[in-house]
Amino acid sequence: TQLLEQSPQFLSIQEGENLTVYCNSSSVFSSLQWYRQEPGEGPVLLVTVVTGGEVKKLKRLTFQFGDARKDSSLHITAAQPGDTGLYLCAGAVGSSNTGKLIFGQGTTLQVKP
Amino acid sequence: EAGVTQSPTHLIKTRGQQATLRCSPISGHTSVYWYQQALGLGLQFLLWYDEGEERNRGNFPPRFSGRQFPNYSSELNVNALELEDSALYLCASSWETQYFGPGTRLLVL
């Protein structure tokens, strides 16, 4: 059974602080995706990483895929209240085109003004 | 270009009834994935359809079933509803990355 352990589960910080969310597994994934979900809505894709060691930046968000493609991290610099939401990592099993996704439990982030 | 659409947005049923949820993928996408997001349990993979065929299913009982139509839209059917089936049901369409619809919130009373 493939599992993705995501930590921390909850994070409450002040505006301007930095934070890192981790996603770890004993399985190797062909790709890993990060999503952000608002209450009552579907997850919205933030980024997909496919190459071991890959680093992608999206404004104040930095995503990294581990060299062995078993772990990933999301770092947010100078968090803002608009970053509040549920962050989910998901690993693709099978081919990189159509593998099913295994989701982490999610990290609920609250950024207080 | 329209994203993944789902209907209805909300559905209220009673125990023992049947529920039908619908999903239309992004144009050109042939794969549809269904997930259940129950409170406190995270997203659980339900079913994967591609080119009209069921390709894989998650660890759910047979009363969860579905189909994919020639236009690649999909239906999820849940028979003999139980209280614990209350959840947000999400559909995703994929080309190389899965894009999610807004979900159908099912409440079983």
PDB file of C-alpha atoms in Angstrom:
ATOM      1  CA  THR A   1       0.000   0.000   0.000  1.00  0.00           C
ATOM      2  CA  GLN A   2       1.428   3.338  -1.041  1.00  0.00           C
ATOM      3  CA  LEU A   3       1.158   6.054   1.556  1.00  0.00           C
ATOM      4  CA  LEU A   4       2.037   9.713   1.551  1.00  0.00           C
ATOM      5  CA  GLU A   5       2.743  11.155   4.952  1.00  0.00           C
ATOM      6  CA  GLN A   6       2.145  14.873   5.003  1.00  0.00           C
ATOM      7  CA  SER A   7       3.233  17.142   7.847  1.00  0.00           C
ATOM      8  CA  PRO A   8       2.335  19.175   9.682  1.00  0.00           C
ATOM      9  CA  GLN A   9      -1.420  18.583   9.614  1.00  0.00           C
ATOM     10  CA  PHE A  10      -2.219  22.024  10.977  1.00  0.00           C
ATOM     11  CA  LEU A  11      -0.257  25.244  10.878  1.00  0.00           C
ATOM     12  CA  SER A  12      -1.281  28.635  12.222  1.00  0.00           C
ATOM     13  CA  ILE A  13       1.180  31.458  11.639  1.00  0.00           C
ATOM     14  CA  GLN A  14       1.350  35.230  11.451  1.00  0.00           C
ATOM     15  CA  GLU A  15       1.478  37.141   8.211  1.00  0.00           C
ATOM     16  CA  GLY A  16       5.062  37.513   7.010  1.00  0.00           C
ATOM     17  CA  GLU A  17       6.370  34.255   8.476  1.00  0.00           C
ATOM     18  CA  ASN A  18       7.891  31.463   6.405  1.00  0.00           C
ATOM     19  CA  LEU A  19       6.737  27.856   6.503  1.00  0.00           C
ATOM     20  CA  THR A  20       7.513  24.475   5.020  1.00  0.00           C
ATOM     21  CA  VAL A  21       5.166  21.549   4.426  1.00  0.00           C
ATOM     22  CA  TYR A  22       6.601  18.077   3.937  1.00  0.00           C
ATOM     23  CA  CYS A  23       5.370  15.067   2.035  1.00  0.00           C
ATOM     24  CA  ASN A  24       7.154  11.731   2.526  1.00  0.00           C
ATOM     25  CA  SER A  25       6.715   8.212   1.284  1.00  0.00           C
ATOM     26  CA  SER A  26       8.566   4.928   1.092  1.00  0.00           C
ATOM     27  CA  SER A  27       7.298   4.578  -2.479  1.00  0.00           C
ATOM     28  CA  VAL A  28       8.754   6.075  -5.623  1.00  0.00           C
ATOM     29  CA  PHE A  29       6.347   8.225  -7.599  1.00  0.00           C
ATOM     30  CA  SER A  30       6.549   9.040 -11.287  1.00  0.00           C
ATOM     31  CA  SER A  31       5.451  12.573 -10.458  1.00  0.00           C
ATOM     32  CA  LEU A  32       4.195  14.543  -7.506  1.00  0.00           C
ATOM     33  CA  GLN A  33       1.633  17.267  -7.470  1.00  0.00           C
ATOM     34  CA  TRP A  34       0.681  19.964  -5.010  1.00  0.00           C
ATOM     35  CA  TYR A  35      -2.872  21.228  -4.761  1.00  0.00           C
ATOM     36  CA  ARG A  36      -4.622  23.922  -2.763  1.00  0.00           C
ATOM     37  CA  GLN A  37      -8.235  23.447  -1.765  1.00  0.00           C
ATOM     38  CA  GLU A  38     -10.740  25.961  -0.448  1.00  0.00           C
ATOM     39  CA  PRO A  39     -13.654  24.731   1.714  1.00  0.00           C
ATOM     40  CA  GLY A  40     -16.396  23.108  -0.380  1.00  0.00           C
ATOM     41  CA  GLU A  41     -14.405  23.310  -3.604  1.00  0.00           C
ATOM     42  CA  GLY A  42     -12.234  20.961  -5.596  1.00  0.00           C
ATOM     43  CA  PRO A  43      -8.443  20.995  -5.292  1.00  0.00           C
ATOM     44  CA  VAL A  44      -6.671  23.428  -7.602  1.00  0.00           C
ATOM     45  CA  LEU A  45      -3.360  22.333  -9.062  1.00  0.00           C
ATOM     46  CA  LEU A  46      -0.366  24.430  -8.011  1.00  0.00           C
ATOM     47  CA  VAL A  47       2.522  22.516  -9.541  1.00  0.00           C
ATOM     48  CA  THR A  48       3.685  19.152 -10.861  1.00  0.00           C
ATOM     49  CA  VAL A  49       7.245  17.955 -10.312  1.00  0.00           C
ATOM     50  CA  VAL A  50       8.547  14.973 -12.243  1.00  0.00           C
ATOM     51  CA  THR A  51      12.339  14.918 -12.047  1.00  0.00           C
ATOM     52  CA  GLY A  52      14.277  13.899  -8.949  1.00  0.00           C
ATOM     53  CA  GLY A  53      15.868  16.984  -7.394  1.00  0.00           C
ATOM     54  CA  GLU A  54      13.613  19.316  -9.343  1.00  0.00           C
ATOM     55  CA  VAL A  55      12.848  22.720  -7.837  1.00  0.00           C
ATOM     56  CA  LYS A  56       9.974  24.864  -9.079  1.00  0.00           C
ATOM     57  CA  LYS A  57       9.027  28.344  -7.967  1.00  0.00           C
ATOM     58  CA  LEU A  58       5.603  29.936  -8.146  1.00  0.00           C
ATOM     59  CA  LYS A  59       5.893  33.488  -6.799  1.00  0.00           C
ATOM     60  CA  ARG A  60       6.454  33.019  -3.047  1.00  0.00           C
ATOM     61  CA  LEU A  61       6.007  29.243  -3.222  1.00  0.00           C
ATOM     62  CA  THR A  62       8.965  26.911  -3.778  1.00  0.00           C
ATOM     63  CA  PHE A  63       8.405  23.237  -4.493  1.00  0.00           C
ATOM     64  CA  GLN A  64      11.088  20.571  -4.356  1.00  0.00           C
ATOM     65  CA  PHE A  65      11.033  16.928  -5.399  1.00  0.00           C
ATOM     66  CA  GLY A  66      13.466  14.644  -3.594  1.00  0.00           C
ATOM     67  CA  ASP A  67      16.350  13.090  -5.513  1.00  0.00           C
ATOM     68  CA  ALA A  68      14.841   9.614  -5.063  1.00  0.00           C
ATOM     69  CA  ARG A  69      11.334  10.838  -5.982  1.00  0.00           C
ATOM     70  CA  LYS A  70       9.966   9.663  -2.628  1.00  0.00           C
ATOM     71  CA  ASP A  71       9.479  13.016  -0.927  1.00  0.00           C
ATOM     72  CA  SER A  72       8.648  16.626  -1.622  1.00  0.00           C
ATOM     73  CA  SER A  73       8.396  19.933   0.168  1.00  0.00           C
ATOM     74  CA  LEU A  74       6.477  23.153  -0.241  1.00  0.00           C
ATOM     75  CA  HIS A  75       8.041  26.300   1.175  1.00  0.00           C
ATOM     76  CA  ILE A  76       6.094  29.553   1.429  1.00  0.00           C
ATOM     77  CA  THR A  77       8.018  32.760   1.973  1.00  0.00           C
ATOM     78  CA  ALA A  78       6.401  35.720   3.725  1.00  0.00           C
ATOM     79  CA  ALA A  79       3.000  34.065   4.049  1.00  0.00           C
ATOM     80  CA  GLN A  80      -0.083  36.189   3.487  1.00  0.00           C
ATOM     81  CA  PRO A  81      -3.685  35.729   4.678  1.00  0.00           C
ATOM     82  CA  GLY A  82      -4.599  34.813   1.091  1.00  0.00           C
ATOM     83  CA  ASP A  83      -2.410  31.712   1.411  1.00  0.00           C
ATOM     84  CA  THR A  84      -4.859  30.272   3.943  1.00  0.00           C
ATOM     85  CA  GLY A  85      -6.265  26.937   2.805  1.00  0.00           C
ATOM     86  CA  LEU A  86      -5.766  23.185   2.659  1.00  0.00           C
ATOM     87  CA  TYR A  87      -2.582  22.108   0.890  1.00  0.00           C
ATOM     88  CA  LEU A  88      -2.462  18.603  -0.512  1.00  0.00           C
ATOM     89  CA  CYS A  89       0.377  16.637  -2.006  1.00  0.00           C
ATOM     90  CA  ALA A  90      -0.411  13.779  -4.348  1.00  0.00           C
ATOM     91  CA  GLY A  91       1.835  11.197  -5.919  1.00  0.00           C
ATOM     92  CA  ALA A  92       1.166   9.625  -9.292  1.00  0.00           C
ATOM     93  CA  VAL A  93       1.327   5.840  -9.434  1.00  0.00           C
ATOM     94  CA  GLY A  94       1.872   4.073 -12.720  1.00  0.00           C
ATOM     95  CA  SER A  95       2.690   5.881 -15.936  1.00  0.00           C
ATOM     96  CA  SER A  96       3.366   9.581 -15.721  1.00  0.00           C
ATOM     97  CA  ASN A  97       0.449  10.260 -18.050  1.00  0.00           C
ATOM     98  CA  THR A  98      -2.445   8.465 -16.480  1.00  0.00           C
ATOM     99  CA  GLY A  99      -1.482   7.070 -13.107  1.00  0.00           C
ATOM    100  CA  LYS A 100      -3.916   7.364 -10.235  1.00  0.00           C
ATOM    101  CA  LEU A 101      -3.065   9.766  -7.442  1.00  0.00           C
ATOM    102  CA  ILE A 102      -2.284   8.884  -3.851  1.00  0.00           C
ATOM    103  CA  PHE A 103      -3.059  11.855  -1.624  1.00  0.00           C
ATOM    104  CA  GLY A 104      -1.458  12.984   1.582  1.00  0.00           C
ATOM    105  CA  GLN A 105      -3.727  13.827   4.501  1.00  0.00           C
ATOM    106  CA  GLY A 106      -3.371  17.538   3.834  1.00  0.00           C
ATOM    107  CA  THR A 107      -2.011  20.543   5.719  1.00  0.00           C
ATOM    108  CA  THR A 108      -4.486  23.128   6.902  1.00  0.00           C
ATOM    109  CA  LEU A 109      -2.735  26.488   6.856  1.00  0.00           C
ATOM    110  CA  GLN A 110      -4.077  29.555   8.594  1.00  0.00           C
ATOM    111  CA  VAL A 111      -2.245  32.833   8.101  1.00  0.00           C
ATOM    112  CA  LYS A 112      -3.353  35.516  10.538  1.00  0.00           C
ATOM    113  CA  PRO A 113      -3.066  39.188   9.594  1.00  0.00           C
TER     114      PRO A 113
ATOM    115  CA  GLU B   1     -11.782  26.413 -22.302  1.00  0.00           C
ATOM    116  CA  ALA B   2     -14.210  24.958 -19.770  1.00  0.00           C
ATOM    117  CA  GLY B   3     -12.790  23.019 -16.868  1.00  0.00           C
ATOM    118  CA  VAL B   4     -14.141  19.877 -15.296  1.00  0.00           C
ATOM    119  CA  THR B   5     -17.813  20.232 -14.457  1.00  0.00           C
ATOM    120  CA  GLN B   6     -19.855  18.234 -11.968  1.00  0.00           C
ATOM    121  CA  SER B   7     -23.531  18.037 -11.167  1.00  0.00           C
ATOM    122  CA  PRO B   8     -25.386  18.402  -8.971  1.00  0.00           C
ATOM    123  CA  THR B   9     -23.453  20.621  -6.590  1.00  0.00           C
ATOM    124  CA  HIS B  10     -25.396  19.281  -3.618  1.00  0.00           C
ATOM    125  CA  LEU B  11     -27.434  16.128  -3.137  1.00  0.00           C
ATOM    126  CA  ILE B  12     -29.469  15.057  -0.121  1.00  0.00           C
ATOM    127  CA  LYS B  13     -30.600  11.447   0.151  1.00  0.00           C
ATOM    128  CA  THR B  14     -31.806   9.083   2.831  1.00  0.00           C
ATOM    129  CA  ARG B  15     -30.297   5.778   3.833  1.00  0.00           C
ATOM    130  CA  GLY B  16     -30.961   2.984   1.358  1.00  0.00           C
ATOM    131  CA  GLN B  17     -31.566   5.284  -1.595  1.00  0.00           C
ATOM    132  CA  GLN B  18     -29.408   5.546  -4.685  1.00  0.00           C
ATOM    133  CA  ALA B  19     -27.374   8.558  -5.760  1.00  0.00           C
ATOM    134  CA  THR B  20     -26.144   9.442  -9.246  1.00  0.00           C
ATOM    135  CA  LEU B  21     -23.379  11.973  -9.692  1.00  0.00           C
ATOM    136  CA  ARG B  22     -22.200  13.307 -13.039  1.00  0.00           C
ATOM    137  CA  CYS B  23     -18.935  14.619 -14.396  1.00  0.00           C
ATOM    138  CA  SER B  24     -17.818  16.146 -17.678  1.00  0.00           C
ATOM    139  CA  PRO B  25     -14.075  16.218 -18.294  1.00  0.00           C
ATOM    140  CA  ILE B  26     -12.057  18.911 -19.991  1.00  0.00           C
ATOM    141  CA  SER B  27     -12.462  18.728 -23.742  1.00  0.00           C
ATOM    142  CA  GLY B  28      -9.947  16.309 -25.200  1.00  0.00           C
ATOM    143  CA  HIS B  29      -9.370  14.433 -21.958  1.00  0.00           C
ATOM    144  CA  THR B  30     -10.284  10.774 -22.072  1.00  0.00           C
ATOM    145  CA  SER B  31      -9.611   9.758 -18.478  1.00  0.00           C
ATOM    146  CA  VAL B  32     -11.929  10.453 -15.574  1.00  0.00           C
ATOM    147  CA  TYR B  33     -11.084   9.767 -11.949  1.00  0.00           C
ATOM    148  CA  TRP B  34     -13.508   9.752  -9.037  1.00  0.00           C
ATOM    149  CA  TYR B  35     -12.453  10.475  -5.465  1.00  0.00           C
ATOM    150  CA  GLN B  36     -14.291  10.572  -2.156  1.00  0.00           C
ATOM    151  CA  GLN B  37     -13.312  13.219   0.363  1.00  0.00           C
ATOM    152  CA  ALA B  38     -14.945  12.427   3.669  1.00  0.00           C
ATOM    153  CA  LEU B  39     -14.410  14.600   6.707  1.00  0.00           C
ATOM    154  CA  GLY B  40     -11.177  13.648   8.425  1.00  0.00           C
ATOM    155  CA  LEU B  41     -10.264  10.985   5.881  1.00  0.00           C
ATOM    156  CA  GLY B  42      -8.703  12.932   3.039  1.00  0.00           C
ATOM    157  CA  LEU B  43      -9.146  12.111  -0.631  1.00  0.00           C
ATOM    158  CA  GLN B  44      -9.646   8.443  -1.351  1.00  0.00           C
ATOM    159  CA  PHE B  45      -9.393   7.090  -4.889  1.00  0.00           C
ATOM    160  CA  LEU B  46     -12.659   5.514  -6.053  1.00  0.00           C
ATOM    161  CA  LEU B  47     -12.638   4.746  -9.772  1.00  0.00           C
ATOM    162  CA  TRP B  48     -10.713   5.428 -12.951  1.00  0.00           C
ATOM    163  CA  TYR B  49     -12.298   5.358 -16.395  1.00  0.00           C
ATOM    164  CA  ASP B  50     -10.464   5.700 -19.648  1.00  0.00           C
ATOM    165  CA  GLU B  51     -11.841   5.332 -23.154  1.00  0.00           C
ATOM    166  CA  GLY B  52     -15.122   4.023 -21.778  1.00  0.00           C
ATOM    167  CA  GLU B  53     -13.570   1.269 -19.697  1.00  0.00           C
ATOM    168  CA  GLU B  54     -13.084   0.928 -15.946  1.00  0.00           C
ATOM    169  CA  ARG B  55      -9.297   0.760 -15.534  1.00  0.00           C
ATOM    170  CA  ASN B  56      -8.928   0.649 -11.773  1.00  0.00           C
ATOM    171  CA  ARG B  57     -10.943   0.967  -8.601  1.00  0.00           C
ATOM    172  CA  GLY B  58     -10.065   1.804  -5.039  1.00  0.00           C
ATOM    173  CA  ASN B  59     -10.941  -0.045  -1.879  1.00  0.00           C
ATOM    174  CA  PHE B  60     -14.689   0.599  -1.977  1.00  0.00           C
ATOM    175  CA  PRO B  61     -17.604  -1.867  -1.946  1.00  0.00           C
ATOM    176  CA  PRO B  62     -19.360  -2.871  -5.190  1.00  0.00           C
ATOM    177  CA  ARG B  63     -22.312  -0.579  -4.451  1.00  0.00           C
ATOM    178  CA  PHE B  64     -20.011   2.178  -5.722  1.00  0.00           C
ATOM    179  CA  SER B  65     -20.060   1.876  -9.481  1.00  0.00           C
ATOM    180  CA  GLY B  66     -20.033   4.022 -12.543  1.00  0.00           C
ATOM    181  CA  ARG B  67     -19.607   4.280 -16.238  1.00  0.00           C
ATOM    182  CA  GLN B  68     -18.084   6.455 -18.902  1.00  0.00           C
ATOM    183  CA  PHE B  69     -19.990   7.511 -21.980  1.00  0.00           C
ATOM    184  CA  PRO B  70     -18.713   7.825 -25.561  1.00  0.00           C
ATOM    185  CA  ASN B  71     -18.289  11.576 -25.060  1.00  0.00           C
ATOM    186  CA  TYR B  72     -16.035  10.759 -22.046  1.00  0.00           C
ATOM    187  CA  SER B  73     -18.461  12.154 -19.483  1.00  0.00           C
ATOM    188  CA  SER B  74     -18.977   9.889 -16.516  1.00  0.00           C
ATOM    189  CA  GLU B  75     -21.504   8.879 -13.905  1.00  0.00           C
ATOM    190  CA  LEU B  76     -20.869   7.648 -10.399  1.00  0.00           C
ATOM    191  CA  ASN B  77     -23.644   5.596  -8.853  1.00  0.00           C
ATOM    192  CA  VAL B  78     -23.851   4.805  -5.179  1.00  0.00           C
ATOM    193  CA  ASN B  79     -26.470   2.217  -4.245  1.00  0.00           C
ATOM    194  CA  ALA B  80     -27.937   1.420  -0.848  1.00  0.00           C
ATOM    195  CA  LEU B  81     -26.647   4.657   0.626  1.00  0.00           C
ATOM    196  CA  GLU B  82     -25.219   4.597   4.133  1.00  0.00           C
ATOM    197  CA  LEU B  83     -24.686   7.506   6.502  1.00  0.00           C
ATOM    198  CA  GLU B  84     -20.911   7.250   6.099  1.00  0.00           C
ATOM    199  CA  ASP B  85     -21.237   7.855   2.361  1.00  0.00           C
ATOM    200  CA  SER B  86     -21.766  11.529   3.190  1.00  0.00           C
ATOM    201  CA  ALA B  87     -18.793  13.274   1.618  1.00  0.00           C
ATOM    202  CA  LEU B  88     -17.566  15.546  -1.136  1.00  0.00           C
ATOM    203  CA  TYR B  89     -17.226  13.522  -4.324  1.00  0.00           C
ATOM    204  CA  LEU B  90     -14.641  14.866  -6.690  1.00  0.00           C
ATOM    205  CA  CYS B  91     -14.098  14.115 -10.326  1.00  0.00           C
ATOM    206  CA  ALA B  92     -10.787  14.726 -12.058  1.00  0.00           C
ATOM    207  CA  SER B  93      -9.922  14.734 -15.715  1.00  0.00           C
ATOM    208  CA  SER B  94      -6.442  14.014 -16.898  1.00  0.00           C
ATOM    209  CA  TRP B  95      -4.183  14.428 -19.777  1.00  0.00           C
ATOM    210  CA  GLU B  96      -0.848  14.335 -17.975  1.00  0.00           C
ATOM    211  CA  THR B  97      -2.013  16.010 -14.773  1.00  0.00           C
ATOM    212  CA  GLN B  98      -5.303  15.619 -12.958  1.00  0.00           C
ATOM    213  CA  TYR B  99      -7.587  18.651 -12.882  1.00  0.00           C
ATOM    214  CA  PHE B 100     -10.461  18.577 -10.460  1.00  0.00           C
ATOM    215  CA  GLY B 101     -14.048  19.682 -10.704  1.00  0.00           C
ATOM    216  CA  PRO B 102     -15.799  21.580  -7.904  1.00  0.00           C
ATOM    217  CA  GLY B 103     -17.307  18.407  -6.463  1.00  0.00           C
ATOM    218  CA  THR B 104     -20.737  17.159  -5.452  1.00  0.00           C
ATOM    219  CA  ARG B 105     -21.509  17.276  -1.768  1.00  0.00           C
ATOM    220  CA  LEU B 106     -23.619  14.268  -0.865  1.00  0.00           C
ATOM    221  CA  LEU B 107     -25.466  14.217   2.423  1.00  0.00           C
ATOM    222  CA  VAL B 108     -27.102  10.984   3.538  1.00  0.00           C
ATOM    223  CA  LEU B 109     -29.681  11.353   6.285  1.00  0.00           C
TER     224      LEU B 109
END
